[in-house]
PDB file of C-alpha atoms in Angstrom:
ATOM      1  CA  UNK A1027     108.529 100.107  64.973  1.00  0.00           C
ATOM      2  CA  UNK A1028     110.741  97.001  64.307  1.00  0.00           C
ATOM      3  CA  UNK A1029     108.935  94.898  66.908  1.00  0.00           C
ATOM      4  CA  UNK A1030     106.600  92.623  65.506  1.00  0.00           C
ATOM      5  CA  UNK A1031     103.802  92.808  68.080  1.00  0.00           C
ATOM      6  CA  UNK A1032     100.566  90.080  68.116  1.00  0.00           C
ATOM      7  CA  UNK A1033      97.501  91.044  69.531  1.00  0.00           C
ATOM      8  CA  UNK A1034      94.637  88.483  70.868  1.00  0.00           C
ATOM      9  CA  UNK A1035      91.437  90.290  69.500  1.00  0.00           C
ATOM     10  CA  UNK A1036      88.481  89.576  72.065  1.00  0.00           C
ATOM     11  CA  UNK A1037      84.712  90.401  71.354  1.00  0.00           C
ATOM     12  CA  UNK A1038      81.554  88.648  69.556  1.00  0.00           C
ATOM     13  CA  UNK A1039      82.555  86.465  66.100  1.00  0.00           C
ATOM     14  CA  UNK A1040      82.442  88.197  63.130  1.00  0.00           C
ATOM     15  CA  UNK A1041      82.961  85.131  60.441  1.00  0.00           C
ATOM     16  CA  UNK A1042      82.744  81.525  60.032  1.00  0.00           C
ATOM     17  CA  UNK A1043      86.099  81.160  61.598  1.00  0.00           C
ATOM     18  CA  UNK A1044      85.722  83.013  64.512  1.00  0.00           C
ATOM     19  CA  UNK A1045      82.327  80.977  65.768  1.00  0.00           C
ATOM     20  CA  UNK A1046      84.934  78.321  65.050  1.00  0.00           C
ATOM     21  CA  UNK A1047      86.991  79.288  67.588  1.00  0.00           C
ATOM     22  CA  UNK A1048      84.134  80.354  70.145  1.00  0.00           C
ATOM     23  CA  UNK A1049      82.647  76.584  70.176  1.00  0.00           C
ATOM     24  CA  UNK A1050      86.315  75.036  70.461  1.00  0.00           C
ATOM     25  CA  UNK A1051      86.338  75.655  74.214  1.00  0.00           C
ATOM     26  CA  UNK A1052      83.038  75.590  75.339  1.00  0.00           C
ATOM     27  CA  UNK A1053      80.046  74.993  72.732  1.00  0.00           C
ATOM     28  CA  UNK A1054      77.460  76.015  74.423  1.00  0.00           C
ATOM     29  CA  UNK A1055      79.717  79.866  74.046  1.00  0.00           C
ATOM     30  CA  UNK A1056      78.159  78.885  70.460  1.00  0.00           C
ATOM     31  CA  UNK A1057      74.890  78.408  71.345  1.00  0.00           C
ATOM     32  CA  UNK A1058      74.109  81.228  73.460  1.00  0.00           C
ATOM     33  CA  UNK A1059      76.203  83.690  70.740  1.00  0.00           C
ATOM     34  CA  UNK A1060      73.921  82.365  67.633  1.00  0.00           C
ATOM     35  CA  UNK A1061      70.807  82.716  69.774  1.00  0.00           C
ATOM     36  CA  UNK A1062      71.835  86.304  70.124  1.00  0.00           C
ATOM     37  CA  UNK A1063      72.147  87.079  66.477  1.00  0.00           C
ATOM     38  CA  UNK A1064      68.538  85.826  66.008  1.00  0.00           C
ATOM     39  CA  UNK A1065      67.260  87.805  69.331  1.00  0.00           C
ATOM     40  CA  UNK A1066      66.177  84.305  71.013  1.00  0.00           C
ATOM     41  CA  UNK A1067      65.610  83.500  74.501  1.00  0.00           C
ATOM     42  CA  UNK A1068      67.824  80.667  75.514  1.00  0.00           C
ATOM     43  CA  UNK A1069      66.361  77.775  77.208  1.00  0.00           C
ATOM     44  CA  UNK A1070      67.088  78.278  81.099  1.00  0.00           C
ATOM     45  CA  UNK A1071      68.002  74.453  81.945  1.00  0.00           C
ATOM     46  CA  UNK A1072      70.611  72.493  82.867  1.00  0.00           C
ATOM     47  CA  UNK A1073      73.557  71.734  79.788  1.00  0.00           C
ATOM     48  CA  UNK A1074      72.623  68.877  78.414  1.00  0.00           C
ATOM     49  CA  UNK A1075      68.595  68.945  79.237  1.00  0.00           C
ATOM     50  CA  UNK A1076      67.072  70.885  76.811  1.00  0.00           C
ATOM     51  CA  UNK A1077      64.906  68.557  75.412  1.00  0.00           C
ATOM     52  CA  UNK A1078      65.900  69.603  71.489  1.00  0.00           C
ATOM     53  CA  UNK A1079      64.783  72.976  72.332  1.00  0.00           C
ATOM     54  CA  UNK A1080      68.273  75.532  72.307  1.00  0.00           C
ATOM     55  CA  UNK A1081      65.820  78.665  72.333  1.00  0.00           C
ATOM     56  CA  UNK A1082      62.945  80.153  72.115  1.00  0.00           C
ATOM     57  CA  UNK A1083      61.031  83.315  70.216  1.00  0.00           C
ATOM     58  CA  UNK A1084      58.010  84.114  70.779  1.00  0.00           C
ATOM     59  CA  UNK A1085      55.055  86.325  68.684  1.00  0.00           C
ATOM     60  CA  UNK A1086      51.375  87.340  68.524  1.00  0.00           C
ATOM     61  CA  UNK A1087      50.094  87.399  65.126  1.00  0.00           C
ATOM     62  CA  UNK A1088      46.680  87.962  65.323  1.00  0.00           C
ATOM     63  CA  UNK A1089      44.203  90.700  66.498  1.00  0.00           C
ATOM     64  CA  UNK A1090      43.977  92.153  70.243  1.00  0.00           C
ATOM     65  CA  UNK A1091      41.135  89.996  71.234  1.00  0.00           C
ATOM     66  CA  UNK A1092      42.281  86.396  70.828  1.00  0.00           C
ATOM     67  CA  UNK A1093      46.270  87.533  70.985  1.00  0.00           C
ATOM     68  CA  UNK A1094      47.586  83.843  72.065  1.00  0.00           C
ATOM     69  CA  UNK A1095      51.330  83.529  72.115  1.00  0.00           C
ATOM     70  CA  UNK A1096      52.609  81.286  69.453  1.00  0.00           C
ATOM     71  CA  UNK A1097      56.148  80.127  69.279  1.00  0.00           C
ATOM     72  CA  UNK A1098      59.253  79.548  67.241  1.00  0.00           C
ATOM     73  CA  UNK A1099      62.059  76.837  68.485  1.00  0.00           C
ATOM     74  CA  UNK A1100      65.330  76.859  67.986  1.00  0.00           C
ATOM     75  CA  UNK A1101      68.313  74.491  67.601  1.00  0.00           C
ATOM     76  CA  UNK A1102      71.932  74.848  67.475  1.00  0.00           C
ATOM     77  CA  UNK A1103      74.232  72.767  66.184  1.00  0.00           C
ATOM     78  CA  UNK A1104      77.969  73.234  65.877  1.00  0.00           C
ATOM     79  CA  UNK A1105      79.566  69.738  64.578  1.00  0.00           C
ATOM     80  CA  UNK A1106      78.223  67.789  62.038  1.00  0.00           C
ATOM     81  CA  UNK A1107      74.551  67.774  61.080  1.00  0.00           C
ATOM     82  CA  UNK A1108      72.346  65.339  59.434  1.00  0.00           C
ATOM     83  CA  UNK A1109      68.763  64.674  58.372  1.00  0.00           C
ATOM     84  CA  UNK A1110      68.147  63.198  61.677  1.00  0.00           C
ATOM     85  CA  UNK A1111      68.768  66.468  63.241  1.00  0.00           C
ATOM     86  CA  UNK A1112      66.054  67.963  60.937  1.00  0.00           C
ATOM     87  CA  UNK A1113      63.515  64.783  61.596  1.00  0.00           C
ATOM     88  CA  UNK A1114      64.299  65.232  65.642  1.00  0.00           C
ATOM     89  CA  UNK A1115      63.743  69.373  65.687  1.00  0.00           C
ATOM     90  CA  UNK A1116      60.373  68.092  63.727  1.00  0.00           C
ATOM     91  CA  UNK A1117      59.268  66.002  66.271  1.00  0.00           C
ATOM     92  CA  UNK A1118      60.002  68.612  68.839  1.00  0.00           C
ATOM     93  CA  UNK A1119      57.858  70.893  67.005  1.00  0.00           C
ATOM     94  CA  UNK A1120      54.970  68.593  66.696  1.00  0.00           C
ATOM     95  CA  UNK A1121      55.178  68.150  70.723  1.00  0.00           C
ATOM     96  CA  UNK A1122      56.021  71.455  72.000  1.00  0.00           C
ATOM     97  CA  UNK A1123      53.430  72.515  69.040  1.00  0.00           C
ATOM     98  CA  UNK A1124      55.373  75.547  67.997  1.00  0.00           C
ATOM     99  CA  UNK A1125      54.376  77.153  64.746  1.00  0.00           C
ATOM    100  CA  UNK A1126      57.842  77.211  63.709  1.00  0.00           C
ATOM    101  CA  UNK A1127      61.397  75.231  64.415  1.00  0.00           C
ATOM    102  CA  UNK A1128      64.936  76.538  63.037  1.00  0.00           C
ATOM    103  CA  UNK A1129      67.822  74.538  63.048  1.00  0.00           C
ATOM    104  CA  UNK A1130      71.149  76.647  63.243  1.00  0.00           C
ATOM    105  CA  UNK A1131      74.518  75.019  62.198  1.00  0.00           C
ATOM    106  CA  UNK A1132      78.109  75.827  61.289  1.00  0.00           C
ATOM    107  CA  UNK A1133      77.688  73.700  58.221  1.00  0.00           C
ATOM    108  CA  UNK A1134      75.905  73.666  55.414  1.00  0.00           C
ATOM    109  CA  UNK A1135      72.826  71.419  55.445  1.00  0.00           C
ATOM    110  CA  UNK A1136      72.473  68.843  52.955  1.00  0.00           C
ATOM    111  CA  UNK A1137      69.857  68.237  50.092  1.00  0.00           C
ATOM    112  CA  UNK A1138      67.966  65.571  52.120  1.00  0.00           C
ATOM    113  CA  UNK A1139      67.724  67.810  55.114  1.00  0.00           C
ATOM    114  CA  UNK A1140      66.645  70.132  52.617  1.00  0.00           C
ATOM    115  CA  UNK A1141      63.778  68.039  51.508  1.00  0.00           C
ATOM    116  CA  UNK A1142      63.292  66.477  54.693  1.00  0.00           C
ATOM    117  CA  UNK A1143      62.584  70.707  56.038  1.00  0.00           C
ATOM    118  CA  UNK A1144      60.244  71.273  53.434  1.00  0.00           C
ATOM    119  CA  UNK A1145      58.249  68.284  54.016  1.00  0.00           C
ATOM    120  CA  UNK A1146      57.264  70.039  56.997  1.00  0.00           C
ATOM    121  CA  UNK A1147      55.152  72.567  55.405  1.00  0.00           C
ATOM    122  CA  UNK A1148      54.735  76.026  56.025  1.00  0.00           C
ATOM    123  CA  UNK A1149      53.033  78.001  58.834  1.00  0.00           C
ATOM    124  CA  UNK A1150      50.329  80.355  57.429  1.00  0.00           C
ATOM    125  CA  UNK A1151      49.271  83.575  59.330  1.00  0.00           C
ATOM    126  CA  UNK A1152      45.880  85.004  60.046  1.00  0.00           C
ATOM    127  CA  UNK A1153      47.532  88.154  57.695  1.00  0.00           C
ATOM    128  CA  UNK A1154      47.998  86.007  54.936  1.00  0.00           C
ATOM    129  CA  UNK A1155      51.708  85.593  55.173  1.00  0.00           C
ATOM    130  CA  UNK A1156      53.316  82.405  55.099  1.00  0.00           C
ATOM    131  CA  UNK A1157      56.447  80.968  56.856  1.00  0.00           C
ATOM    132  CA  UNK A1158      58.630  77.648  56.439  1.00  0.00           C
ATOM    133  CA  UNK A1159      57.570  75.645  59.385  1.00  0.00           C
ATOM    134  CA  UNK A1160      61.116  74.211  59.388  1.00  0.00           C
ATOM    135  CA  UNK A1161      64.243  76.600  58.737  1.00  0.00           C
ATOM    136  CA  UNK A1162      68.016  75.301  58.099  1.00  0.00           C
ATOM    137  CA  UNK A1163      70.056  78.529  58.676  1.00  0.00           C
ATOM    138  CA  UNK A1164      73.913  78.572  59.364  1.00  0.00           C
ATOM    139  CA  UNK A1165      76.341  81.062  60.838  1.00  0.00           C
ATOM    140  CA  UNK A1166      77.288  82.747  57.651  1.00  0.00           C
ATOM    141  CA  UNK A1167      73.659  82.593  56.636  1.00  0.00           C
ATOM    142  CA  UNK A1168      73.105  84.732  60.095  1.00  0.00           C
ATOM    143  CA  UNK A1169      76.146  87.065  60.082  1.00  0.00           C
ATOM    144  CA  UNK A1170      75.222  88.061  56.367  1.00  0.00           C
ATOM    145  CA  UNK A1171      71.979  89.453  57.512  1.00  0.00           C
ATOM    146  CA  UNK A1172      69.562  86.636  57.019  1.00  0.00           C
ATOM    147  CA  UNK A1173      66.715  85.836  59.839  1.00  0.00           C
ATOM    148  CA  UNK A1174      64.204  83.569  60.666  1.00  0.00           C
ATOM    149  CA  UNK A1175      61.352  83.658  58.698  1.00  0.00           C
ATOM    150  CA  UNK A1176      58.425  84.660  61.028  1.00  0.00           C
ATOM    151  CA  UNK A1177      55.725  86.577  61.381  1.00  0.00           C
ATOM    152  CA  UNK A1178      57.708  89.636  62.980  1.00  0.00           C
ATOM    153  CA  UNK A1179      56.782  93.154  63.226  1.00  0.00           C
ATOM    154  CA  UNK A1180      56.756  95.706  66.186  1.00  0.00           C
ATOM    155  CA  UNK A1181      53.887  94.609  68.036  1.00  0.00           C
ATOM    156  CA  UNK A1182      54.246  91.115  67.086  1.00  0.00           C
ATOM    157  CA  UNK A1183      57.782  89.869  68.908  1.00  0.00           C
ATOM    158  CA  UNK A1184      57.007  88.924  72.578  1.00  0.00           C
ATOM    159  CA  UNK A1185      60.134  87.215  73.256  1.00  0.00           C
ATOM    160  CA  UNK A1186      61.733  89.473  75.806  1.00  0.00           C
ATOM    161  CA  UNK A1187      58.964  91.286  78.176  1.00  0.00           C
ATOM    162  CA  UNK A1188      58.720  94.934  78.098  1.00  0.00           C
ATOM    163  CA  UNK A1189      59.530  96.903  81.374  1.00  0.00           C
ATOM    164  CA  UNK A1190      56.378  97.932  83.209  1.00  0.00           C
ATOM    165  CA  UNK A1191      56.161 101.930  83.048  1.00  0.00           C
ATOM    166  CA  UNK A1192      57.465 103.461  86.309  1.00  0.00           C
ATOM    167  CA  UNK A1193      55.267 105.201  88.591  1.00  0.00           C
ATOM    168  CA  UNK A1194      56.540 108.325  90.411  1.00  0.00           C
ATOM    169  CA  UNK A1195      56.616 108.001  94.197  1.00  0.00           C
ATOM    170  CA  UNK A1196      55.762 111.200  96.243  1.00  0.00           C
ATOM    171  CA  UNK A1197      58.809 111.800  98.238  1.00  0.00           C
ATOM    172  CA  UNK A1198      59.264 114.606 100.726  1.00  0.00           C
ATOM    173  CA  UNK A1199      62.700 115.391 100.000  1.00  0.00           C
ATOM    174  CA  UNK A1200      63.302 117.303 103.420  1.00  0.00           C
ATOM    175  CA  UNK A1201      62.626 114.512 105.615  1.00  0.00           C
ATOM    176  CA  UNK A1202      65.619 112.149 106.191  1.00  0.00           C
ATOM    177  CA  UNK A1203      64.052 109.232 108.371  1.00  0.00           C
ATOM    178  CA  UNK A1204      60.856 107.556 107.682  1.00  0.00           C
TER     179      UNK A1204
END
């Protein structure tokens, strides 16, 4: 008991610090981690392609017959950020014409990217609910329990497809060779 003996601790960030740490090697470790936290799909392309588009969710929020999937983008950001990163994530909602865009960042954003993400508007649902159409979020926000304000509900979150239900085969179990 009178070594002093330091351990490396390994495993998903649990504070600001430790997301600090994930993006020092590799930030895109940072990307794919926060998209986790919010349940997003990332963007399968190339580093460096994504077109402002980090990830994707993506919801129904209106009755069985029309059902059209609507989306929500998402950025991630792990250096500095800026209004300009809130004006570019707008345009890429206008052209991808999501219902929703979310900017995630280590930092905290600042009171013109504030304004700049309410100038946006909000998204209002056919259930009467309505939604920031532009979302600043950061990592503490995220690992505190905060999420992106969607329309979200059981039925509603498409992002990640359901497994088709498994039909049983009829196997004869005596016969070895087909």
């Amino acid at each position: 008991f009178g070594n002093s003996v330091t351990f490396q601790v390994t495993g998903e960030p649990v504070s600001l610090t430790d997301a600090q740490a994930l993006a020092r090697p590799d930030p895109f470790q940072l990307q794919w981690w926060a998209l986790g936290l919010v349940s997003a799909r990332p963007v399968e392309q190339k580093k460096g392609a994504d077109r402002g588009i980090d990830g994707r969710l993506f919801f129904h929020d209106e009755n069985q017959k029309k059902k059209r999937t609507k989306q929500v983008v998402i950025s991630v950001k792990g250096g500095k950020v800026s209004v300009s990163h809130v004006r570019d994530l707008r345009g890429v909602l206008e052209r991808e014409q999501a219902k929703v865009g979310v900017l995630i960042s280590m930092r905290d954003p600042t009171t013109a990217m504030k304004k700049e993400a309410a100038s946006a508007g909000f998204y209002d649902s056919p259930w009467g609910t309505s939604h920031p159409r532009l979302q600043l979020l950061t990592i503490p926000d995220l690992l505190g329990g905060k999420r992106i304000d969607y329309p979200y509900g059981r039925h509603t979150n498409v992002t990640f497809k359901k497994p088709g239900k498994h039909k049983k085969r009829n196997v004869n179990k005596n016969r070895l060779f087909d």
